[in-house]
Coordinates of N, CA and C in Angstrom, one line a residue:
Chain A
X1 N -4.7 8.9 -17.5 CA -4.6 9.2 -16.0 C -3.2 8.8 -15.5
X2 N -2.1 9.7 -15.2 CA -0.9 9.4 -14.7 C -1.0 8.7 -13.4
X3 N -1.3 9.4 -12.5 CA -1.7 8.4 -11.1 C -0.8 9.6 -10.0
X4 N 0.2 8.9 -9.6 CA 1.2 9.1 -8.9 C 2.7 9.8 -9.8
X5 N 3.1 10.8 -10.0 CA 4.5 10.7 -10.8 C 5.6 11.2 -9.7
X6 N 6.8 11.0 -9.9 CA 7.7 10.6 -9.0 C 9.0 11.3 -9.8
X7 N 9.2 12.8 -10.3 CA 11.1 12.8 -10.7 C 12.2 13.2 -9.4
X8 N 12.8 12.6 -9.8 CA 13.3 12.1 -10.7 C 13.6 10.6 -10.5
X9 N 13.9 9.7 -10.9 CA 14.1 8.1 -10.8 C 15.1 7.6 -10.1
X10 N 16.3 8.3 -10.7 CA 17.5 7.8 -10.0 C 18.1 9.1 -9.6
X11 N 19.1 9.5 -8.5 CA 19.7 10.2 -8.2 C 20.7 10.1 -7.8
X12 N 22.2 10.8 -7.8 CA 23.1 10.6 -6.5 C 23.5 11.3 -6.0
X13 N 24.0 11.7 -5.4 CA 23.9 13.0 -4.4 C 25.6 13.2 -3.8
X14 N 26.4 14.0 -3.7 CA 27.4 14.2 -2.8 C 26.8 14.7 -1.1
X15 N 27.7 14.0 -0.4 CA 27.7 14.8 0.8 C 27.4 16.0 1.0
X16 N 26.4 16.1 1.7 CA 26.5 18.4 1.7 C 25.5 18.9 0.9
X17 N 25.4 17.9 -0.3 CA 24.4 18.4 -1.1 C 22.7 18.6 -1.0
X18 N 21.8 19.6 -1.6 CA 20.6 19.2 -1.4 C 20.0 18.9 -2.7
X19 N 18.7 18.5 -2.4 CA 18.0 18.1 -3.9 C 16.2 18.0 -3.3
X20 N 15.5 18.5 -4.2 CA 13.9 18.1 -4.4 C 13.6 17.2 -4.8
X21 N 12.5 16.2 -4.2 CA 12.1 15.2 -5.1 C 10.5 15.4 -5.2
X22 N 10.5 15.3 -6.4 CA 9.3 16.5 -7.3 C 8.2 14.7 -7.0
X23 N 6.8 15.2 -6.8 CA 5.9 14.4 -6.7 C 4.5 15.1 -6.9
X24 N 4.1 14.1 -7.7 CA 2.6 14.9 -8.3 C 1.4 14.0 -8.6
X25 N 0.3 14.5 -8.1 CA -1.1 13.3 -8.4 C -1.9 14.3 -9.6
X26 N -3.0 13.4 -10.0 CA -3.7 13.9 -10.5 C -5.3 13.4 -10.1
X27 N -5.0 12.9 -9.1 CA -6.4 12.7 -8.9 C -7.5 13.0 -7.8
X28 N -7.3 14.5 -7.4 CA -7.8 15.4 -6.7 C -7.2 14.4 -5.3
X29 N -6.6 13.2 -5.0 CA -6.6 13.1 -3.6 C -6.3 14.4 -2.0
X30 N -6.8 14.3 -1.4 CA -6.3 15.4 -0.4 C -5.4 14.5 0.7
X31 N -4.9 13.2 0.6 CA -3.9 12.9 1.6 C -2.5 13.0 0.8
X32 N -1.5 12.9 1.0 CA 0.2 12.7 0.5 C 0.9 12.2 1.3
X33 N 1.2 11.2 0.9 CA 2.8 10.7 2.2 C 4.0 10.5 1.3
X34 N 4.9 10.6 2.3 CA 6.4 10.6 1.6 C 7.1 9.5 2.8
X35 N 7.4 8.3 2.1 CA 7.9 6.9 2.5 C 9.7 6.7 1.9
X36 N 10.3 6.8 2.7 CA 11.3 5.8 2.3 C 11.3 4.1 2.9
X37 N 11.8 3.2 1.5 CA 12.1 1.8 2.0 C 13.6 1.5 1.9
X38 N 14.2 0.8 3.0 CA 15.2 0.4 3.3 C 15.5 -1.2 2.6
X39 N 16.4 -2.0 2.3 CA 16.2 -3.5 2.4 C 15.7 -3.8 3.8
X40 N 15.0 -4.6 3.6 CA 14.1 -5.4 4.6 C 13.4 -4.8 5.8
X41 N 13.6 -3.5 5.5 CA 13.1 -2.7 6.3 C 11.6 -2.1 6.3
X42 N 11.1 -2.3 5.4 CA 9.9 -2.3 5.1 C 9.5 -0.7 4.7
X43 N 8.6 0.1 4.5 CA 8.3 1.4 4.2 C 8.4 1.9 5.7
X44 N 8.6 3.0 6.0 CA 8.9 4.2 7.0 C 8.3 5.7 6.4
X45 N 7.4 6.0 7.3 CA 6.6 7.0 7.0 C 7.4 8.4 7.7
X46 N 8.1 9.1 6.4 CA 8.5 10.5 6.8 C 7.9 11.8 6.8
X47 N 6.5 12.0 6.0 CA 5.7 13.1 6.4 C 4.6 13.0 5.5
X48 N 4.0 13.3 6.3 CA 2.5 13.3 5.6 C 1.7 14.4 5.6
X49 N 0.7 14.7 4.4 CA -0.2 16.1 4.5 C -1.9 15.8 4.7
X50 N -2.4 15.8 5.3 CA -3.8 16.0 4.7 C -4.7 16.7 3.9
X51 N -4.2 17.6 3.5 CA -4.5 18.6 2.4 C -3.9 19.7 2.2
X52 N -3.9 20.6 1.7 CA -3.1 21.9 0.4 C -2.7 22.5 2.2
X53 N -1.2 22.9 2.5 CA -1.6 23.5 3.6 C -0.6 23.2 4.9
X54 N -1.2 21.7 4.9 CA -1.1 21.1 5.9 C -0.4 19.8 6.1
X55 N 0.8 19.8 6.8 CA 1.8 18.6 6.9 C 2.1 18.1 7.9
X56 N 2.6 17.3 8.6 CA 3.1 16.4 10.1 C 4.1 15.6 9.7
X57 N 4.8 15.2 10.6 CA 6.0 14.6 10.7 C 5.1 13.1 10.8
X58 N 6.5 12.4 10.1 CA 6.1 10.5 10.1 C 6.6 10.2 11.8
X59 N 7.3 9.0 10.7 CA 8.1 8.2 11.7 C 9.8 8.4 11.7
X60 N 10.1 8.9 10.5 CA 11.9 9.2 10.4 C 11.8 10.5 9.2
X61 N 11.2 12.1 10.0 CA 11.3 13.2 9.6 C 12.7 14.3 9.7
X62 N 13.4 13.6 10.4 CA 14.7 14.2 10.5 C 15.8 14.3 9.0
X63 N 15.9 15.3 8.9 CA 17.1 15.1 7.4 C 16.0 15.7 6.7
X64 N 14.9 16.1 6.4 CA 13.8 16.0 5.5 C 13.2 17.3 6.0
X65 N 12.6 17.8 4.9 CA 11.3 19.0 4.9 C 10.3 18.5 3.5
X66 N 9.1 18.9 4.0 CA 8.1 19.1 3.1 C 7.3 20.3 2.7
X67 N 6.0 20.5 1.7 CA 5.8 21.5 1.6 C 4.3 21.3 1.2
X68 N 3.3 21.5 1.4 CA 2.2 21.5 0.3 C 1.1 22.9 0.5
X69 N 1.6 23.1 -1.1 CA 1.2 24.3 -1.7 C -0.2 24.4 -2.1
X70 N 0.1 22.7 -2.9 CA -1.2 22.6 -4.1 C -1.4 21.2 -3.4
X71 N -3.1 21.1 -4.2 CA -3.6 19.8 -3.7 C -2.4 18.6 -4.5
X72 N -2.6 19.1 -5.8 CA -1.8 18.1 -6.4 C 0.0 18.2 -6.4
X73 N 0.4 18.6 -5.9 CA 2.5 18.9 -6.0 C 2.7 18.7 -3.9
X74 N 3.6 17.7 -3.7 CA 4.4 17.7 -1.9 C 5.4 17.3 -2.7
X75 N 6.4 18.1 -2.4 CA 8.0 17.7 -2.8 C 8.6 17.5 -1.4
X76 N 9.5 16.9 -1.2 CA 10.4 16.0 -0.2 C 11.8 16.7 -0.7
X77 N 12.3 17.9 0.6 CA 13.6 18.7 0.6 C 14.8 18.0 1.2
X78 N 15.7 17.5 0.9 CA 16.5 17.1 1.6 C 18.1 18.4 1.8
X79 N 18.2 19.3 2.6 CA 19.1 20.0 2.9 C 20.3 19.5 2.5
X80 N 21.1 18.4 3.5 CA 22.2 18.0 3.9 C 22.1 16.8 3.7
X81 N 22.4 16.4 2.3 CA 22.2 15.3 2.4 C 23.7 14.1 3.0
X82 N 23.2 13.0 3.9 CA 24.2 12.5 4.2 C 24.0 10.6 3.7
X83 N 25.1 10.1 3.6 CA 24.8 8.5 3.4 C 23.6 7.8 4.1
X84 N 23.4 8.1 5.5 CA 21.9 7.1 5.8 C 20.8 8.0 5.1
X85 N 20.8 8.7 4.2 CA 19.5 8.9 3.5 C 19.6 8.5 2.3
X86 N 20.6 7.5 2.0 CA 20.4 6.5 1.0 C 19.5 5.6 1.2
X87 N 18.5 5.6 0.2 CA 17.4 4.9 0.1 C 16.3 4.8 -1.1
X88 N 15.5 3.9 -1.2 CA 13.7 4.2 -2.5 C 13.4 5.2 -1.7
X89 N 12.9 5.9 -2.2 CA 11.6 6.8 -1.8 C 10.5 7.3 -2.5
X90 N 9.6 6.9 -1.9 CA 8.1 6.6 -2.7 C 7.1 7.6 -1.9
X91 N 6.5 8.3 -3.0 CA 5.4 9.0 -2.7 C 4.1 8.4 -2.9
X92 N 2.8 8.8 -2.1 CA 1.7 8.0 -2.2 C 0.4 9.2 -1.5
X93 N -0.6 8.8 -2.4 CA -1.7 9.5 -2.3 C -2.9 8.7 -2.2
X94 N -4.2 9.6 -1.2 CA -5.0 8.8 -0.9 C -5.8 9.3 -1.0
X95 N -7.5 9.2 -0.7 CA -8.4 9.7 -0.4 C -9.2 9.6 0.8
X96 N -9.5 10.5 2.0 CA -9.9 10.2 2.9 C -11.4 11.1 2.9
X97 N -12.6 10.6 4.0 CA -13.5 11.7 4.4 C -13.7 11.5 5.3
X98 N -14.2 12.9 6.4 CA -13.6 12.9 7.6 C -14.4 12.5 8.5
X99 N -16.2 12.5 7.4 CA -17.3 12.2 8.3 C -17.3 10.9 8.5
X100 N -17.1 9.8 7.7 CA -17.4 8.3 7.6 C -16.1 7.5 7.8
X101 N -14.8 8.5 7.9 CA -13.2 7.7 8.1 C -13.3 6.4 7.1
X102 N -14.1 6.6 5.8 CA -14.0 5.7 5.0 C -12.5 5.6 4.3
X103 N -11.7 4.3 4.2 CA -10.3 4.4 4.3 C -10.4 4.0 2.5
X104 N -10.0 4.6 1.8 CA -9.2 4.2 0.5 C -8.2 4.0 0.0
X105 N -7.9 3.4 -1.5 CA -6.8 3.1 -1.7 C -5.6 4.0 -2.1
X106 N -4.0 3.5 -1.4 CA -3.5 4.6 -1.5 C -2.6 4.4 -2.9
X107 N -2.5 5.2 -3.6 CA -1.5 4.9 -4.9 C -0.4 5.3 -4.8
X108 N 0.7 4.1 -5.1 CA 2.6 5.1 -5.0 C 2.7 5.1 -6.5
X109 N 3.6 6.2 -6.2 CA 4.6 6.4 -7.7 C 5.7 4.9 -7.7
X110 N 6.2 5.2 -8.6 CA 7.1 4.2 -9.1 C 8.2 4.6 -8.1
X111 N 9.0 5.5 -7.3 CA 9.7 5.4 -6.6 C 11.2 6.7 -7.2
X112 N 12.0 7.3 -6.1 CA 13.1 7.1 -6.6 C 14.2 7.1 -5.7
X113 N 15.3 6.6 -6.4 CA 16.3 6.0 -5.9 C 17.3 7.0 -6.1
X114 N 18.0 6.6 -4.5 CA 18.4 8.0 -4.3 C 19.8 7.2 -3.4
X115 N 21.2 7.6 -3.9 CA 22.5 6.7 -3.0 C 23.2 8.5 -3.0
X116 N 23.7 8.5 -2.0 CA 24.6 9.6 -1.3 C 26.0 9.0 -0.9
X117 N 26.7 9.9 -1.9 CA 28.4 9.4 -1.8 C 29.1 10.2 -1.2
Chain B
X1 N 8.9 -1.9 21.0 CA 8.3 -2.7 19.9 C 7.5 -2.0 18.7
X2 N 7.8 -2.7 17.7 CA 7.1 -2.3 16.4 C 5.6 -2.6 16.2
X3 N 4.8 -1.4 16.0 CA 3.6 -1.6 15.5 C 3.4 -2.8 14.8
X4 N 4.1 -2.9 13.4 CA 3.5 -3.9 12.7 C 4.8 -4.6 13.1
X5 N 4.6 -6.3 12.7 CA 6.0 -6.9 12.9 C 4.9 -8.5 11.6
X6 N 6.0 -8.0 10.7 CA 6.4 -9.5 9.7 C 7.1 -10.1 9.1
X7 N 7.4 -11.6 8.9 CA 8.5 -11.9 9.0 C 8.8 -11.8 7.4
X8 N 10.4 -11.0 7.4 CA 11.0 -10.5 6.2 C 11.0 -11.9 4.8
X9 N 11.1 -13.2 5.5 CA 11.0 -14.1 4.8 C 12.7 -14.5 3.7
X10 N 13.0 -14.8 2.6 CA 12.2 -15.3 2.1 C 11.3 -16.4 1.9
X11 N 10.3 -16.8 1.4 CA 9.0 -17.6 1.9 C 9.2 -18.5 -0.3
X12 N 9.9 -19.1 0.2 CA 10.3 -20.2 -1.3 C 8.9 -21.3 -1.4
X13 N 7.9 -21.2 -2.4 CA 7.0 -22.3 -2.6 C 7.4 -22.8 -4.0
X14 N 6.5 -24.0 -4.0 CA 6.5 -24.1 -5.5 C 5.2 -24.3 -5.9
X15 N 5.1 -24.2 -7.4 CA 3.8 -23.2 -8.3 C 2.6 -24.8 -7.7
X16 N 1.8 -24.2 -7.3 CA 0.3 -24.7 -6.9 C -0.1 -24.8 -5.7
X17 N 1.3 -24.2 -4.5 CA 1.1 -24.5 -3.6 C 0.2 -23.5 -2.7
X18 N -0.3 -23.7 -1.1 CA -1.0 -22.4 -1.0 C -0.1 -21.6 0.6
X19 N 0.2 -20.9 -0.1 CA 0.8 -19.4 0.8 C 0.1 -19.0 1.7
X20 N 0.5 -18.7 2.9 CA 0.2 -18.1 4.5 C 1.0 -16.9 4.1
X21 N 0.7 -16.0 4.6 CA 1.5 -14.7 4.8 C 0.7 -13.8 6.1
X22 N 1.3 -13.5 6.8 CA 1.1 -13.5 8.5 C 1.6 -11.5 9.0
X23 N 0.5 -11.4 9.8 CA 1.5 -10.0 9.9 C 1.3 -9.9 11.9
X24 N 1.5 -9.4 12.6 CA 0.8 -9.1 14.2 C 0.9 -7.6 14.0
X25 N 0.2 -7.3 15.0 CA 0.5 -5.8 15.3 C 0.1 -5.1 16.8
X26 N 0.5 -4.2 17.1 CA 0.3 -3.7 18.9 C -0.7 -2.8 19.2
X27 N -0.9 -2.0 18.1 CA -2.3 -1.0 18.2 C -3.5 -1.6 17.6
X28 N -4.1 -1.7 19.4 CA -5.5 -1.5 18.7 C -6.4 -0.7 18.3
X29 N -6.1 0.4 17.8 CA -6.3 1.5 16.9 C -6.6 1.3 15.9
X30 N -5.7 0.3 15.1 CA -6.0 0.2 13.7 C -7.5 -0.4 13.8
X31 N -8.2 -0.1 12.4 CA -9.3 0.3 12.2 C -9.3 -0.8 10.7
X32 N -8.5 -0.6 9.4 CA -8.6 -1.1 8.3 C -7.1 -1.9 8.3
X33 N -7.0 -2.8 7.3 CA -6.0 -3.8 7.5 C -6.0 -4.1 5.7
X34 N -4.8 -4.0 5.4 CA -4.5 -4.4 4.1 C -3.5 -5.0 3.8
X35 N -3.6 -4.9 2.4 CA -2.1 -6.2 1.9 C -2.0 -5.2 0.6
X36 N -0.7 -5.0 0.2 CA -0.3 -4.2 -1.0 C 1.2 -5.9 -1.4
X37 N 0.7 -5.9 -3.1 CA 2.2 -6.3 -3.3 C 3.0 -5.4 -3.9
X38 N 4.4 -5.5 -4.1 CA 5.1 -5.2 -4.6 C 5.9 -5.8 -5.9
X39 N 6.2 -5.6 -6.6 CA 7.2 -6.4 -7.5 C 8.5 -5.3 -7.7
X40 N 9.4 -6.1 -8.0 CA 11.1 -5.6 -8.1 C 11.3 -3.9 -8.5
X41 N 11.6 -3.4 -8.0 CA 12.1 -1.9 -8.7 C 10.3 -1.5 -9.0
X42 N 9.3 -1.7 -8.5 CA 7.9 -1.0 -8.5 C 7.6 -0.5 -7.3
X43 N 6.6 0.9 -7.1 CA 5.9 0.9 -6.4 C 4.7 -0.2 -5.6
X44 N 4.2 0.1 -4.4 CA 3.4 -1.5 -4.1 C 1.8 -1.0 -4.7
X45 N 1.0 -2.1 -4.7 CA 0.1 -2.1 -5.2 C -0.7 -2.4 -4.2
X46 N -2.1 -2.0 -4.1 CA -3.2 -2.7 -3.0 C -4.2 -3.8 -4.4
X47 N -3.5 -4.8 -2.7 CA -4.4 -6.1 -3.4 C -5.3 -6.5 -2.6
X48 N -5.9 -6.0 -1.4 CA -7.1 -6.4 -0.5 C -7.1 -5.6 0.5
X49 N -7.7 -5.3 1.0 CA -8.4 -4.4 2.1 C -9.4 -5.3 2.5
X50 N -9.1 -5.2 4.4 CA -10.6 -5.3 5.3 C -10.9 -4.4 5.9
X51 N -12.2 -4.3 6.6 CA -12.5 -3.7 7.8 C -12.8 -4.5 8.9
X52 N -11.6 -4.1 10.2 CA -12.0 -4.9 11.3 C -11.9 -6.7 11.3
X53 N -12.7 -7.0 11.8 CA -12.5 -9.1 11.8 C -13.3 -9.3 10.7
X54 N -12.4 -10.7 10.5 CA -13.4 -11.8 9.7 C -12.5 -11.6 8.5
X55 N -13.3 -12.8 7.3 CA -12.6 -13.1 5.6 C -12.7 -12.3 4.8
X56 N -12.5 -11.8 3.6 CA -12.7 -11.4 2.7 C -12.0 -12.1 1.4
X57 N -12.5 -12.7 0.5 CA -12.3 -13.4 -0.6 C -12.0 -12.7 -2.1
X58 N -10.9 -12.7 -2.8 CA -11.0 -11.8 -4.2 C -10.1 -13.1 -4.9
X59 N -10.9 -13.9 -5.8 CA -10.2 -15.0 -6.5 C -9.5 -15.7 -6.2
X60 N -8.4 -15.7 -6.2 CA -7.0 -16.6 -5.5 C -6.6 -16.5 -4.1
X61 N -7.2 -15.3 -3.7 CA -6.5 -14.6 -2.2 C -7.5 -14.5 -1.6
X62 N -7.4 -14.6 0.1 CA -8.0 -14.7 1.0 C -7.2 -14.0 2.2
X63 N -8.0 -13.0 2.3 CA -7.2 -12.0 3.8 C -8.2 -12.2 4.8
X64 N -7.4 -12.4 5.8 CA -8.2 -12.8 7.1 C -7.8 -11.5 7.9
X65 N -8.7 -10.9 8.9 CA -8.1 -10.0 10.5 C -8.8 -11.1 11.8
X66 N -7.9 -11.1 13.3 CA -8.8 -11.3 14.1 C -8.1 -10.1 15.4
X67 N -9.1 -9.5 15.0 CA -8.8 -8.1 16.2 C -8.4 -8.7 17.5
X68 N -9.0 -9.8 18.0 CA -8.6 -10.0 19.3 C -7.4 -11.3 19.6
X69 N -6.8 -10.9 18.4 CA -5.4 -11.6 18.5 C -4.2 -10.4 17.6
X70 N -4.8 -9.7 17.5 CA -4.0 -8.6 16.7 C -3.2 -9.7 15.6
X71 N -3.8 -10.1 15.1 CA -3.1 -11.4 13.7 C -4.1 -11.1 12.6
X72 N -2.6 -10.6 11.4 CA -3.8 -11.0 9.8 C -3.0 -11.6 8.9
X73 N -3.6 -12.1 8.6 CA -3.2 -13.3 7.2 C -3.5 -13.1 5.8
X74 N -2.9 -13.6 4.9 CA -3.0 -13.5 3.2 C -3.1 -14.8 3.0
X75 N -3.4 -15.4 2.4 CA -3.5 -16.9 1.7 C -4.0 -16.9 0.3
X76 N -2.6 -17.3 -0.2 CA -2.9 -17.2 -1.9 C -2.6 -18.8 -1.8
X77 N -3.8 -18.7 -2.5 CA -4.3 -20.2 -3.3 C -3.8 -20.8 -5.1
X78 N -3.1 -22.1 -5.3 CA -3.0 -22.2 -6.3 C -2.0 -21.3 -6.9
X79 N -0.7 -21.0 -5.9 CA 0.0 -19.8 -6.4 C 0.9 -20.3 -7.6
X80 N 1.1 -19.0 -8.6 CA 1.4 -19.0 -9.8 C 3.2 -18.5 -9.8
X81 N 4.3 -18.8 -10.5 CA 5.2 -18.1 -10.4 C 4.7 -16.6 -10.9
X82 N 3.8 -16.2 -11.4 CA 3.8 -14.6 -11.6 C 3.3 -13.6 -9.8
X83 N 3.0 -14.6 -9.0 CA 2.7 -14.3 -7.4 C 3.9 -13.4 -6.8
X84 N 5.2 -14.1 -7.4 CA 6.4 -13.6 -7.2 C 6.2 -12.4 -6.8
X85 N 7.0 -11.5 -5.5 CA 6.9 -10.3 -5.3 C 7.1 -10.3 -3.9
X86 N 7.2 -8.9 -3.4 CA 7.4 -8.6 -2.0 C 5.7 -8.1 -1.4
X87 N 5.2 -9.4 -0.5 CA 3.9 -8.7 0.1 C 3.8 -7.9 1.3
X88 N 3.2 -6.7 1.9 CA 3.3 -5.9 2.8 C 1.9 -5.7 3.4
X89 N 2.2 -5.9 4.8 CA 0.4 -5.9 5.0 C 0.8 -4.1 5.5
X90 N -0.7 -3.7 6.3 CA -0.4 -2.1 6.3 C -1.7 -2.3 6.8
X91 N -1.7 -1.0 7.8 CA -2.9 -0.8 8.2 C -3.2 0.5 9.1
X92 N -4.1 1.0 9.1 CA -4.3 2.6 9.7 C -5.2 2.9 10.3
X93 N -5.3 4.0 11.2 CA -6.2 4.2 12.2 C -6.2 6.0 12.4
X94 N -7.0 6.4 11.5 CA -7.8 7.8 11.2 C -6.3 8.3 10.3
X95 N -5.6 8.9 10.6 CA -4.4 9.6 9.2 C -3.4 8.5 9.0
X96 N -3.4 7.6 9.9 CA -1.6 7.2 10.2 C -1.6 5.5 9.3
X97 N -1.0 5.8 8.6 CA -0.9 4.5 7.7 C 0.4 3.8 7.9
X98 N 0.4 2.5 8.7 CA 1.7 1.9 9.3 C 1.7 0.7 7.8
X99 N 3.2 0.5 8.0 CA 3.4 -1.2 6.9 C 4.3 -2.2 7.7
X100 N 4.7 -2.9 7.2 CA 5.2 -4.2 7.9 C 6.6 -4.0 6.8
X101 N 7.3 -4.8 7.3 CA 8.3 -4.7 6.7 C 8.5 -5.7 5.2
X102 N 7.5 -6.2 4.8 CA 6.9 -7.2 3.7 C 7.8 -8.5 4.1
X103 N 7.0 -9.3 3.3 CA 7.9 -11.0 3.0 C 7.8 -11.2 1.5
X104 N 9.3 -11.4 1.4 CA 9.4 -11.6 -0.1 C 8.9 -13.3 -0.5
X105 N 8.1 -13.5 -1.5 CA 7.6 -15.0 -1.6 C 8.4 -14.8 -3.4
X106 N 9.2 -16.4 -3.2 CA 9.1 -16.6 -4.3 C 8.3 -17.9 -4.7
X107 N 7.5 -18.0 -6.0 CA 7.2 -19.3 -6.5 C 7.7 -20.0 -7.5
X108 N 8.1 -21.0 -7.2 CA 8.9 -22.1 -8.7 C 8.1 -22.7 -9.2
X109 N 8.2 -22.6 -10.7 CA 7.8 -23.1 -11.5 C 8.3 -24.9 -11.2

């Protein structure tokens, strides 16, 4: 059982450039969030889906697009990429139900790291 | 003001001692209240979950909520240098999953 997978690990990026960051569960969850962490900044929520379909903006969705096709694949589009979107960026999947708001655990990938020169 | 607010730390103990880790928050919305750690270059992990007020006990750790101080606590007991890590409390209220900015604890051996 993979869990959370997260390609690529490391990345770097020129100014101007774009890149996907491929993220994948396997465990039928129907939530996905896409988090970057800053130092000391703690996680920052950039978009979230609740199922195959359907996406919302976080808390710092600017610079960023998402997509969700399939229950299991939300890739994180970055267009333009510029230096403050140097950062981890961690995907995470959950399971929610809508009748009992029973909250479960969410699982991240291992992360990737991502510097723009 | 920030939803969650905790202090970035670092929080230096040495091995036996017992750890507070503190988080406040502004919405009383939130519903569930957790604690995920982290360790270096990893994703975080969930290490306790509550619902609402009151204790909840899992071996060494002890997570507290009190809704009517918007205050939750971690308290590891008998901490081990393998405790080492960045802890992040988090908590959500129907889709919206907030975190704290974690406190990195180290323990010495």
């Amino acid at each position: 059982n993979a869990g959370v997978t997260q390609t690529p690990k490391f990345r770097i990026l020129k100014i101007g450039q774009s890149m996907t960051l491929q993220c994948a569960q396997d465990m039928n969850h129907n939530y996905m969030y896409w988090y970057r962490q800053d130092p000391g900044m703690g996680l920052k929520l950039i978009y979230y889906s609740v199922g195959a379909g359907i996406t919302d903006k976080g808390e710092v969705p600017n610079g960023y697009n998402v997509s969700r096709s399939t229950t299991e694949d939300f890739p994180l589009r970055l267009e333009l990429a510029a230096p403050s979107q140097t950062s981890v960026y961690f995907c995470a999947s959950s399971s929610h139900r809508r009748q009992r708001l029973v909250n479960t655990e969410a699982f991240f990938g291992q992360g990737t790291r991502l510097t723009v020169v | 003001q920030k939803e969650v607010e905790q202090d970035p730390g670092p929080l230096s103990v040495p091995e036996g001692a017992i750890v507070s880790l503190n988080c406040t928050y502004s919405n009383s919305a939130f519903q569930y209240f957790m604690w995920y750690r982290q360790y270096s270059r990893k994703g975080p992990e969930l290490l306790m979950y509550t619902y609402s007020s009151g204790n909840k006990e899992d071996g060494r750790f002890t997570a507290q909520v009190d809704k009517s101080s918007k205050y939750i606590s971690l308290f590891i007991r008998d901490s081990q240098p393998s405790d080492s890590a960045t802890y992040l409390c988090a908590m959500n209220a129907f889709q919206k999953l907030v975190f704290g900015t974690g406190t990195r604890l180290l323990v010495s051996p």
